[in-house]
Amino acid sequence: MAIQGIILLVIFVAVLAAFGYIVRLLYRLLRKGVDEDRFGQWAQRVNSVVVFVGAQARVLAQPAGIGHFLIFWGFIFITLGTIEHILGMIFPGFGFEQIFGTKATGALSWLQDVFGILVIGSIIVALFRRFILKPERLKIDDPKARREATLILGLIFVLILLMYGFRGTAILMDPGEVSRAAAPLSHYAARLMSGWGMNLPIANGIFAWIHHLIIFFFLIYIPFSKHIHILGAIPNVFFRNLGPMGTLSRMDFEDESAEKFGISEIQEFTWKQLLDLYACTECGRCQVACPAYLTEKPLSPFRVIHNLRGHLMDERKRLLSAGGDGDASPQIIPETVTEDELWACTTCGACMQECPPFIEHVQKIVDLRRFLVLTESRFPSEMQPVFKNMEVNYNPWALGYASRADWVGDMPVPLAAEKKSFDVLYWVGCAGSFDARGQDVSRAVVGLLQRAGVDFAILGTEEMCCGETARRMGNEYLAQTLIESNIETFKKYEFKMLVTACPHGLNSFRVEYPQFGYEIPVLHHSEFLLDLIRSGKLRADGIEKARGAYHDSCYLGRYNGIASQPRDILRHIPRLGLAEFPRREKRSFCCGAGGGRMWMEETLGTRINEARVEEFLGLGADHIFVACPFCMTMFEDGLKAKEREDIKVLDIAEILLAACKTNTDSP
Amino acid sequence: MKIITLLKRAPDTEARILINREGTGIQEEGVKFVISTYDEYAVEEGLRLKEKMGGDSKVTVVCVGPEEATEMIRTALAMGADDAVHICDPAIKESEPFITAAVLAKAIKDNGFDIIFCGKQAIDDDMAQVQSILAEMLDIPQVNVATSFEISESGDKAVLRRRIEGGDEKVETQLPVIISCEKGLNEPRYASLPGIMKAKKKEIRTKALADLGMADAQGEIRSKILKWLPIPKGGECKVVEGEDVPTAVKELVRLLREEAKAL
């Protein structure tokens, strides 16, 4: 072993030891988090890694992702080559060829060579985007984060050049080193360098040494930079949430001596929530999908993650020291995450839909809200009457619960209390009961159910708020009170399914009530009405010619994947033309009302609903079709603000009923 | 400092109020009850004063009301009050200000007090008498409809503002004093969950009239409610629509003349 090899071996071992130490530190930090069960469903987990890491499915959702795909696979092939080269320098004569044979090694060499140039191309594009195009999604106000990104891109660029340098000089020294077929670009580099008159062995040594030292630097530097995602993203995809999107954890209120609820310190997150922090590389896809960010509010999902990771790293010594638990832990709010950021979130989930390594932003935001509401009783003042209304009158409006079924008027709507047993429990919801337009929708739904001869009932004044809004506002205690009361009421009656026109209720019953031990099939009215059309129980004969666009509610299209059904209903209506929002289905843009935002003032930035209305106005349509009472309100308000009240906002049930009414012979 | 806050259980402002068949009260079925709104300001101001004074200051909630009022008392305890006296006796059937004040006076004297906060009136019967009768019975000054409150450094005086027609009145008073609270005085807090949990263990001293040495409450009645009557239904409102103003006015005149017979 040459002296050079011994020095390299010593450095290599030292760096590997340091890297191992850092990885262990990161692992120990994760273990400081609370337990969370992300085990089981192994085949699906492996499959996730294949699809979302190997094939980079989410990364490739945007054109810029091609660059990442090339850098990712280039990194893998080139790293293998680098390992071979380092071992070859330490143990002269070592090569993969002896282990894997000529064919495989030749293929690897070719991949290294070809991906090298592709990586260079990708880096140039990336630098061009970062410094010339400056797209909104790469914007971050932390200069350290920007420096990091530039440093890493620059170093990768240099690394590839150096790789061609040492591969090319090796070819010049020994033309038999690697065939032209297995290393076309290195041979090209060799030809270029042949005229430079370098001392080949020295040049080769310098190229290789600088290259390897940069790699060693990376190993130490990366875990403390945003490129920690190289370590975090793959396990994060592996341990991703395989269940329904954005499901909130059920809090336990058994311990009556507890002084604290919700999360205010970093180690109170679960290990998976902390792993999320390692997985973010600040690509900013969440940022440009976030309705709060896009309307100039102080929230950017990835900045929350970025700041939480910074906080976790700052706290690592305290967290890992043996007696560290006794120290006063620094609070996350407001130094790391501000209250304004937390309350700006509509919980629309667009960030989670976009995130390539499946970071779950919304649950963290709600966990922090829980602390503010439950422990500190600190929240925007307009939320207090909402909570009180829900406590006293079981609805967020300041309206007496006894008037919950007043919308029925003269319609013969059967009550569950009278019928006891029926097929469908129509869940009217708070908006359907108290909001004037919501009531119109409820009457339309009832009209359709009666037309189709459905055996249904409503709960009337027994119905209480489903708890969804309170839950997402962080008031888990109030939410659980409502959830438990509703479950008690459900259990009194015999019915086959719940049907509701409110996506928030739908998500709550379908996904969250099972946490409290109650499961029943739950259908959104769009699903149920479409079934009625398909089975011939409803027939839409048409309306006067109109052109409309359907807006996907977040809790319908994104959270529950219900996007085709409402559109199919509209397609069944003759003479109705359909336009489409550019942002739609799973990637729809929030109306601004989710996460309790419906009940809060929107004082920061511009208004989300107006942004969405502007998007609609570009379509040249005259109707907005919605399938959510909150979206209805937000659109009507937005149209008022834009003085475009000539545009009608209709629930799909309303337009369907209007279309059915044109035929007088039943159905 | 011994801080007393008075509290009444009253129907929610959104509740649909119907008089019972006998005309002796309201139909309680389907009616939700809450802390009478102005009493919430009283509780909040009591808590703020306690936080300011520190030391062994204590907020005691005193409530005259039925058993069900425990729920409202617990809410005040969850907000942060330290303990409560609940005078609950079937003999106190209806809300009569003199009896209520007499009972409160006795309970408050037994407890000891430096300052008393209460709502400017109950949101159900709107009598606004208890604080004044109570002030006389305890022989202390009263300041009504306070919209701001500030205690002096020494803690024996307070400066208040009262919103009156066209302006504010600034008042200084000695302690002990009874203060009735108006909207705007503060924003009552929302009980935190640890507060709610703690409230379950706080002491509510439930007392019957006999415990206060007041066996014969009926003798104190000075006024009597004879009957509760529903509000007579108002006339119906009609919106006159017309293509333009002159036609609408013509139609209005016609309706006033022919239907309303007002012209």
Short mmCIF file of N, CA, C and O in Angstrom, two decimals, chain B residues 62-161:
data_model
loop_
_atom_site.label_atom_id
_atom_site.label_comp_id
_atom_site.label_asym_id
_atom_site.label_seq_id
_atom_site.Cartn_x
_atom_site.Cartn_y
_atom_site.Cartn_z
N VAL B 62 -69.96 33.59 43.96
CA VAL B 62 -71.16 33.36 44.77
C VAL B 62 -72.36 33.35 43.86
O VAL B 62 -72.55 34.26 43.03
N CYS B 63 -73.15 32.30 43.97
CA CYS B 63 -74.27 32.13 43.05
C CYS B 63 -75.51 31.71 43.81
O CYS B 63 -75.46 30.83 44.67
N VAL B 64 -76.62 32.35 43.52
CA VAL B 64 -77.91 31.88 44.01
C VAL B 64 -78.60 31.25 42.81
O VAL B 64 -78.80 31.93 41.79
N GLY B 65 -78.92 29.99 42.93
CA GLY B 65 -79.55 29.38 41.76
C GLY B 65 -79.81 27.91 41.99
O GLY B 65 -79.38 27.34 42.99
N PRO B 66 -80.52 27.29 41.05
CA PRO B 66 -80.87 25.87 41.18
C PRO B 66 -79.63 24.99 41.06
O PRO B 66 -78.53 25.47 40.76
N GLU B 67 -79.84 23.72 41.29
CA GLU B 67 -78.75 22.76 41.23
C GLU B 67 -77.97 22.85 39.91
O GLU B 67 -76.75 22.74 39.89
N GLU B 68 -78.73 23.05 38.83
CA GLU B 68 -78.11 23.07 37.50
C GLU B 68 -77.09 24.20 37.34
O GLU B 68 -76.28 24.19 36.43
N ALA B 69 -77.16 25.18 38.24
CA ALA B 69 -76.22 26.31 38.14
C ALA B 69 -74.78 25.86 38.41
O ALA B 69 -73.83 26.58 38.10
N THR B 70 -74.61 24.66 38.97
CA THR B 70 -73.27 24.13 39.21
C THR B 70 -72.43 24.17 37.94
O THR B 70 -71.24 24.47 37.97
N GLU B 71 -73.07 23.88 36.80
CA GLU B 71 -72.36 23.87 35.52
C GLU B 71 -71.73 25.24 35.25
O GLU B 71 -70.61 25.34 34.80
N MET B 72 -72.50 26.30 35.51
CA MET B 72 -72.00 27.65 35.25
C MET B 72 -70.90 28.02 36.26
O MET B 72 -69.93 28.69 35.91
N ILE B 73 -71.10 27.55 37.49
CA ILE B 73 -70.08 27.82 38.52
C ILE B 73 -68.77 27.15 38.11
O ILE B 73 -67.69 27.75 38.18
N ARG B 74 -68.88 25.91 37.62
CA ARG B 74 -67.66 25.19 37.17
C ARG B 74 -66.98 25.95 36.04
O ARG B 74 -65.75 25.97 35.96
N THR B 75 -67.78 26.55 35.17
CA THR B 75 -67.17 27.31 34.08
C THR B 75 -66.35 28.47 34.64
O THR B 75 -65.22 28.72 34.21
N ALA B 76 -66.91 29.15 35.65
CA ALA B 76 -66.18 30.27 36.26
C ALA B 76 -64.92 29.76 36.97
O ALA B 76 -63.86 30.39 36.91
N LEU B 77 -65.04 28.60 37.61
CA LEU B 77 -63.86 28.01 38.27
C LEU B 77 -62.82 27.62 37.23
O LEU B 77 -61.62 27.76 37.45
N ALA B 78 -63.29 27.14 36.07
CA ALA B 78 -62.36 26.77 34.99
C ALA B 78 -61.65 28.00 34.46
O ALA B 78 -60.49 27.94 34.06
N MET B 79 -62.35 29.13 34.46
CA MET B 79 -61.72 30.37 34.02
C MET B 79 -60.61 30.77 34.98
O MET B 79 -59.68 31.48 34.61
N GLY B 80 -60.73 30.33 36.24
CA GLY B 80 -59.65 30.61 37.18
C GLY B 80 -60.09 31.02 38.58
O GLY B 80 -59.24 31.26 39.45
N ALA B 81 -61.39 31.10 38.84
CA ALA B 81 -61.84 31.43 40.19
C ALA B 81 -61.39 30.33 41.14
O ALA B 81 -61.20 29.18 40.73
N ASP B 82 -61.19 30.69 42.42
CA ASP B 82 -60.60 29.72 43.34
C ASP B 82 -61.61 28.79 43.97
O ASP B 82 -61.37 27.61 44.12
N ASP B 83 -62.73 29.35 44.40
CA ASP B 83 -63.75 28.48 44.97
C ASP B 83 -65.10 29.15 44.79
O ASP B 83 -65.19 30.22 44.19
N ALA B 84 -66.15 28.51 45.33
CA ALA B 84 -67.48 29.05 45.09
C ALA B 84 -68.41 28.73 46.24
O ALA B 84 -68.23 27.75 46.96
N VAL B 85 -69.37 29.62 46.39
CA VAL B 85 -70.47 29.37 47.32
C VAL B 85 -71.73 29.31 46.47
O VAL B 85 -72.01 30.23 45.69
N HIS B 86 -72.44 28.21 46.58
CA HIS B 86 -73.64 28.05 45.78
C HIS B 86 -74.83 27.93 46.72
O HIS B 86 -74.96 26.95 47.45
N ILE B 87 -75.66 28.96 46.71
CA ILE B 87 -76.83 28.91 47.58
C ILE B 87 -77.98 28.34 46.78
O ILE B 87 -78.45 28.93 45.80
N CYS B 88 -78.34 27.14 47.17
CA CYS B 88 -79.30 26.38 46.39
C CYS B 88 -80.35 25.85 47.36
O CYS B 88 -80.05 25.02 48.21
N ASP B 89 -81.53 26.40 47.25
CA ASP B 89 -82.57 25.99 48.19
C ASP B 89 -83.91 26.04 47.46
O ASP B 89 -84.23 27.05 46.84
N PRO B 90 -84.67 24.96 47.54
CA PRO B 90 -85.97 24.97 46.84
C PRO B 90 -86.86 26.11 47.30
O PRO B 90 -87.78 26.51 46.59
N ALA B 91 -86.59 26.65 48.49
CA ALA B 91 -87.42 27.74 48.99
C ALA B 91 -87.24 29.01 48.13
O ALA B 91 -88.11 29.86 48.09
N ILE B 92 -86.07 29.12 47.49
CA ILE B 92 -85.87 30.28 46.61
C ILE B 92 -86.32 29.87 45.23
O ILE B 92 -85.55 29.42 44.40
N LYS B 93 -87.60 30.01 44.98
CA LYS B 93 -88.14 29.47 43.75
C LYS B 93 -87.93 30.42 42.59
O LYS B 93 -87.46 30.08 41.54
N GLU B 94 -88.35 31.61 42.79
CA GLU B 94 -88.24 32.51 41.66
C GLU B 94 -87.28 33.64 41.99
O GLU B 94 -86.95 33.91 43.13
N SER B 95 -86.86 34.27 40.93
CA SER B 95 -85.85 35.28 41.06
C SER B 95 -86.51 36.56 41.55
O SER B 95 -87.23 37.22 40.83
N GLU B 96 -86.29 36.87 42.81
CA GLU B 96 -86.86 38.11 43.38
C GLU B 96 -85.68 38.88 43.94
O GLU B 96 -84.93 38.35 44.77
N PRO B 97 -85.46 40.10 43.48
CA PRO B 97 -84.19 40.77 43.79
C PRO B 97 -83.93 40.94 45.28
O PRO B 97 -82.80 40.81 45.71
N PHE B 98 -84.94 41.20 46.06
CA PHE B 98 -84.70 41.45 47.47
C PHE B 98 -84.21 40.19 48.18
O PHE B 98 -83.26 40.22 48.95
N ILE B 99 -84.89 39.07 47.87
CA ILE B 99 -84.45 37.80 48.47
C ILE B 99 -83.04 37.47 48.02
O ILE B 99 -82.18 37.14 48.83
N THR B 100 -82.83 37.58 46.72
CA THR B 100 -81.51 37.24 46.19
C THR B 100 -80.44 38.06 46.88
O THR B 100 -79.42 37.53 47.34
N ALA B 101 -80.69 39.35 47.00
CA ALA B 101 -79.70 40.23 47.62
C ALA B 101 -79.50 39.87 49.09
O ALA B 101 -78.36 39.83 49.57
N ALA B 102 -80.60 39.57 49.79
CA ALA B 102 -80.49 39.24 51.21
C ALA B 102 -79.66 37.97 51.40
O ALA B 102 -78.78 37.90 52.26
N VAL B 103 -79.93 36.99 50.56
CA VAL B 103 -79.20 35.73 50.65
C VAL B 103 -77.73 35.95 50.32
O VAL B 103 -76.84 35.47 51.02
N LEU B 104 -77.51 36.70 49.26
CA LEU B 104 -76.12 36.99 48.86
C LEU B 104 -75.39 37.74 49.97
O LEU B 104 -74.24 37.43 50.29
N ALA B 105 -76.07 38.71 50.55
CA ALA B 105 -75.44 39.54 51.60
C ALA B 105 -74.95 38.65 52.74
O ALA B 105 -73.82 38.79 53.22
N LYS B 106 -75.80 37.72 53.11
CA LYS B 106 -75.44 36.85 54.23
C LYS B 106 -74.24 35.97 53.85
O LYS B 106 -73.26 35.87 54.61
N ALA B 107 -74.33 35.38 52.66
CA ALA B 107 -73.26 34.49 52.23
C ALA B 107 -71.94 35.24 52.08
O ALA B 107 -70.87 34.74 52.44
N ILE B 108 -72.03 36.46 51.54
CA ILE B 108 -70.81 37.25 51.32
C ILE B 108 -70.21 37.68 52.65
O ILE B 108 -69.00 37.64 52.85
N LYS B 109 -71.06 38.06 53.58
CA LYS B 109 -70.57 38.45 54.92
C LYS B 109 -69.86 37.27 55.57
O LYS B 109 -68.79 37.42 56.17
N ASP B 110 -70.48 36.09 55.46
CA ASP B 110 -69.88 34.89 56.06
C ASP B 110 -68.50 34.62 55.47
O ASP B 110 -67.59 34.17 56.14
N ASN B 111 -68.39 34.87 54.17
CA ASN B 111 -67.15 34.57 53.46
C ASN B 111 -66.09 35.64 53.72
O ASN B 111 -64.90 35.36 53.77
N GLY B 112 -66.53 36.86 53.91
CA GLY B 112 -65.62 38.00 53.98
C GLY B 112 -65.38 38.53 52.59
O GLY B 112 -65.45 37.78 51.62
N PHE B 113 -65.14 39.86 52.46
CA PHE B 113 -64.98 40.43 51.12
C PHE B 113 -64.25 41.76 51.17
O PHE B 113 -64.30 42.48 52.16
N ASP B 114 -63.56 42.07 50.09
CA ASP B 114 -62.96 43.40 49.91
C ASP B 114 -63.58 44.11 48.73
O ASP B 114 -63.63 45.32 48.68
N ILE B 115 -64.00 43.33 47.75
CA ILE B 115 -64.59 43.92 46.56
C ILE B 115 -65.53 42.90 45.94
O ILE B 115 -65.28 41.69 46.00
N ILE B 116 -66.63 43.41 45.36
CA ILE B 116 -67.61 42.51 44.74
C ILE B 116 -67.83 42.97 43.30
O ILE B 116 -68.06 44.15 43.04
N PHE B 117 -67.73 42.02 42.39
CA PHE B 117 -68.06 42.30 40.99
C PHE B 117 -69.33 41.54 40.62
O PHE B 117 -69.50 40.37 41.00
N CYS B 118 -70.20 42.19 39.85
CA CYS B 118 -71.37 41.47 39.34
C CYS B 118 -71.74 42.07 37.99
O CYS B 118 -71.20 43.10 37.59
N GLY B 119 -72.64 41.43 37.29
CA GLY B 119 -73.10 41.96 36.01
C GLY B 119 -74.02 43.14 36.25
O GLY B 119 -74.62 43.27 37.31
N LYS B 120 -74.15 44.03 35.26
CA LYS B 120 -74.99 45.22 35.47
C LYS B 120 -76.46 44.84 35.55
O LYS B 120 -77.28 45.57 36.08
N GLN B 121 -76.80 43.68 35.00
CA GLN B 121 -78.16 43.16 35.10
C GLN B 121 -78.10 41.72 34.62
O GLN B 121 -77.15 41.34 33.94
N ALA B 122 -79.12 40.95 34.98
CA ALA B 122 -79.17 39.59 34.46
C ALA B 122 -79.77 39.66 33.07
O ALA B 122 -80.61 40.52 32.79
N ILE B 123 -79.33 38.75 32.18
CA ILE B 123 -79.85 38.84 30.82
C ILE B 123 -81.23 38.22 30.68
O ILE B 123 -81.84 38.31 29.63
N ASP B 124 -81.74 37.62 31.75
CA ASP B 124 -83.09 37.05 31.61
C ASP B 124 -84.17 38.03 32.07
O ASP B 124 -85.01 38.46 31.30
N ASP B 125 -84.12 38.44 33.35
CA ASP B 125 -85.22 39.30 33.82
C ASP B 125 -84.89 40.80 33.80
O ASP B 125 -85.75 41.62 34.08
N ASP B 126 -83.63 41.13 33.48
CA ASP B 126 -83.24 42.53 33.30
C ASP B 126 -83.60 43.44 34.47
O ASP B 126 -83.85 44.62 34.27
N MET B 127 -83.62 42.91 35.68
CA MET B 127 -84.08 43.77 36.79
C MET B 127 -83.03 44.78 37.23
O MET B 127 -83.35 45.89 37.60
N ALA B 128 -81.76 44.38 37.23
CA ALA B 128 -80.67 45.29 37.61
C ALA B 128 -80.88 45.90 38.99
O ALA B 128 -80.67 47.08 39.21
N GLN B 129 -81.37 45.08 39.93
CA GLN B 129 -81.64 45.60 41.27
C GLN B 129 -80.70 45.03 42.33
O GLN B 129 -80.40 45.68 43.32
N VAL B 130 -80.27 43.79 42.10
CA VAL B 130 -79.56 43.08 43.17
C VAL B 130 -78.35 43.86 43.67
O VAL B 130 -78.15 44.00 44.87
N GLN B 131 -77.56 44.39 42.73
CA GLN B 131 -76.33 45.06 43.17
C GLN B 131 -76.63 46.24 44.10
O GLN B 131 -75.91 46.48 45.08
N SER B 132 -77.70 46.95 43.79
CA SER B 132 -78.01 48.14 44.61
C SER B 132 -78.55 47.74 45.97
O SER B 132 -78.15 48.30 47.00
N ILE B 133 -79.43 46.76 46.00
CA ILE B 133 -79.97 46.32 47.29
C ILE B 133 -78.83 45.74 48.14
O ILE B 133 -78.70 46.03 49.34
N LEU B 134 -77.99 44.96 47.47
CA LEU B 134 -76.86 44.34 48.15
C LEU B 134 -75.92 45.39 48.74
O LEU B 134 -75.46 45.27 49.88
N ALA B 135 -75.67 46.46 47.97
CA ALA B 135 -74.79 47.53 48.45
C ALA B 135 -75.36 48.14 49.72
O ALA B 135 -74.63 48.39 50.69
N GLU B 136 -76.68 48.33 49.74
CA GLU B 136 -77.31 48.90 50.93
C GLU B 136 -77.20 47.95 52.11
O GLU B 136 -76.91 48.34 53.23
N MET B 137 -77.48 46.68 51.82
CA MET B 137 -77.45 45.70 52.90
C MET B 137 -76.05 45.56 53.50
O MET B 137 -75.90 45.35 54.70
N LEU B 138 -75.03 45.66 52.64
CA LEU B 138 -73.65 45.52 53.13
C LEU B 138 -73.10 46.87 53.57
O LEU B 138 -71.99 46.95 54.09
N ASP B 139 -73.87 47.92 53.29
CA ASP B 139 -73.47 49.28 53.63
C ASP B 139 -72.12 49.63 52.99
O ASP B 139 -71.19 50.09 53.66
N ILE B 140 -72.05 49.41 51.70
CA ILE B 140 -70.83 49.77 50.97
C ILE B 140 -71.22 50.57 49.72
O ILE B 140 -72.37 50.50 49.28
N PRO B 141 -70.26 51.33 49.17
CA PRO B 141 -70.59 52.08 47.95
C PRO B 141 -70.81 51.15 46.76
O PRO B 141 -70.36 50.00 46.77
N GLN B 142 -71.50 51.63 45.77
CA GLN B 142 -71.67 50.86 44.54
C GLN B 142 -71.34 51.74 43.34
O GLN B 142 -71.60 52.94 43.33
N VAL B 143 -70.74 51.11 42.33
CA VAL B 143 -70.51 51.79 41.05
C VAL B 143 -71.13 50.90 39.99
O VAL B 143 -70.79 49.72 39.89
N ASN B 144 -72.05 51.46 39.25
CA ASN B 144 -72.75 50.64 38.26
C ASN B 144 -72.28 50.89 36.84
O ASN B 144 -71.72 51.92 36.53
N VAL B 145 -72.59 49.93 35.97
CA VAL B 145 -72.23 49.92 34.55
C VAL B 145 -70.80 50.40 34.29
O VAL B 145 -70.55 51.31 33.51
N ALA B 146 -69.85 49.74 34.96
CA ALA B 146 -68.44 50.11 34.81
C ALA B 146 -67.91 49.61 33.48
O ALA B 146 -68.17 48.48 33.09
N THR B 147 -67.16 50.46 32.78
CA THR B 147 -66.52 50.03 31.53
C THR B 147 -65.00 50.01 31.66
O THR B 147 -64.31 49.58 30.74
N SER B 148 -64.49 50.53 32.79
CA SER B 148 -63.07 50.31 33.05
C SER B 148 -62.88 50.31 34.55
O SER B 148 -63.67 50.89 35.30
N PHE B 149 -61.84 49.63 34.97
CA PHE B 149 -61.60 49.48 36.40
C PHE B 149 -60.12 49.48 36.66
O PHE B 149 -59.37 48.78 35.97
N GLU B 150 -59.70 50.31 37.61
CA GLU B 150 -58.28 50.28 37.96
C GLU B 150 -58.13 50.42 39.46
O GLU B 150 -58.70 51.32 40.07
N ILE B 151 -57.36 49.52 40.04
CA ILE B 151 -57.17 49.55 41.48
C ILE B 151 -55.98 50.45 41.79
O ILE B 151 -55.05 50.55 40.99
N SER B 152 -56.01 51.11 42.92
CA SER B 152 -54.89 51.99 43.28
C SER B 152 -53.71 51.15 43.76
O SER B 152 -53.86 49.96 44.07
N GLU B 153 -52.55 51.78 43.83
CA GLU B 153 -51.33 51.08 44.29
C GLU B 153 -51.56 50.43 45.65
O GLU B 153 -51.21 49.26 45.85
N SER B 154 -52.17 51.20 46.55
CA SER B 154 -52.35 50.70 47.91
C SER B 154 -53.46 49.65 47.99
O SER B 154 -53.57 48.94 48.98
N GLY B 155 -54.27 49.60 46.96
CA GLY B 155 -55.32 48.57 46.94
C GLY B 155 -56.55 48.93 47.76
O GLY B 155 -57.42 48.09 47.96
N ASP B 156 -56.65 50.17 48.21
CA ASP B 156 -57.83 50.52 49.00
C ASP B 156 -58.77 51.47 48.27
O ASP B 156 -59.80 51.87 48.77
N LYS B 157 -58.39 51.83 47.06
CA LYS B 157 -59.23 52.70 46.24
C LYS B 157 -59.24 52.17 44.82
O LYS B 157 -58.34 51.45 44.41
N ALA B 158 -60.27 52.57 44.08
CA ALA B 158 -60.31 52.17 42.68
C ALA B 158 -60.84 53.33 41.85
O ALA B 158 -61.65 54.13 42.33
N VAL B 159 -60.35 53.42 40.62
CA VAL B 159 -60.85 54.43 39.69
C VAL B 159 -61.58 53.69 38.57
O VAL B 159 -61.05 52.73 38.02
N LEU B 160 -62.79 54.12 38.29
CA LEU B 160 -63.59 53.44 37.27
C LEU B 160 -64.11 54.44 36.25
O LEU B 160 -64.19 55.64 36.51
N ARG B 161 -64.49 53.90 35.13
CA ARG B 161 -65.21 54.70 34.15
C ARG B 161 -66.57 54.07 33.95
O ARG B 161 -66.71 52.86 33.98
#
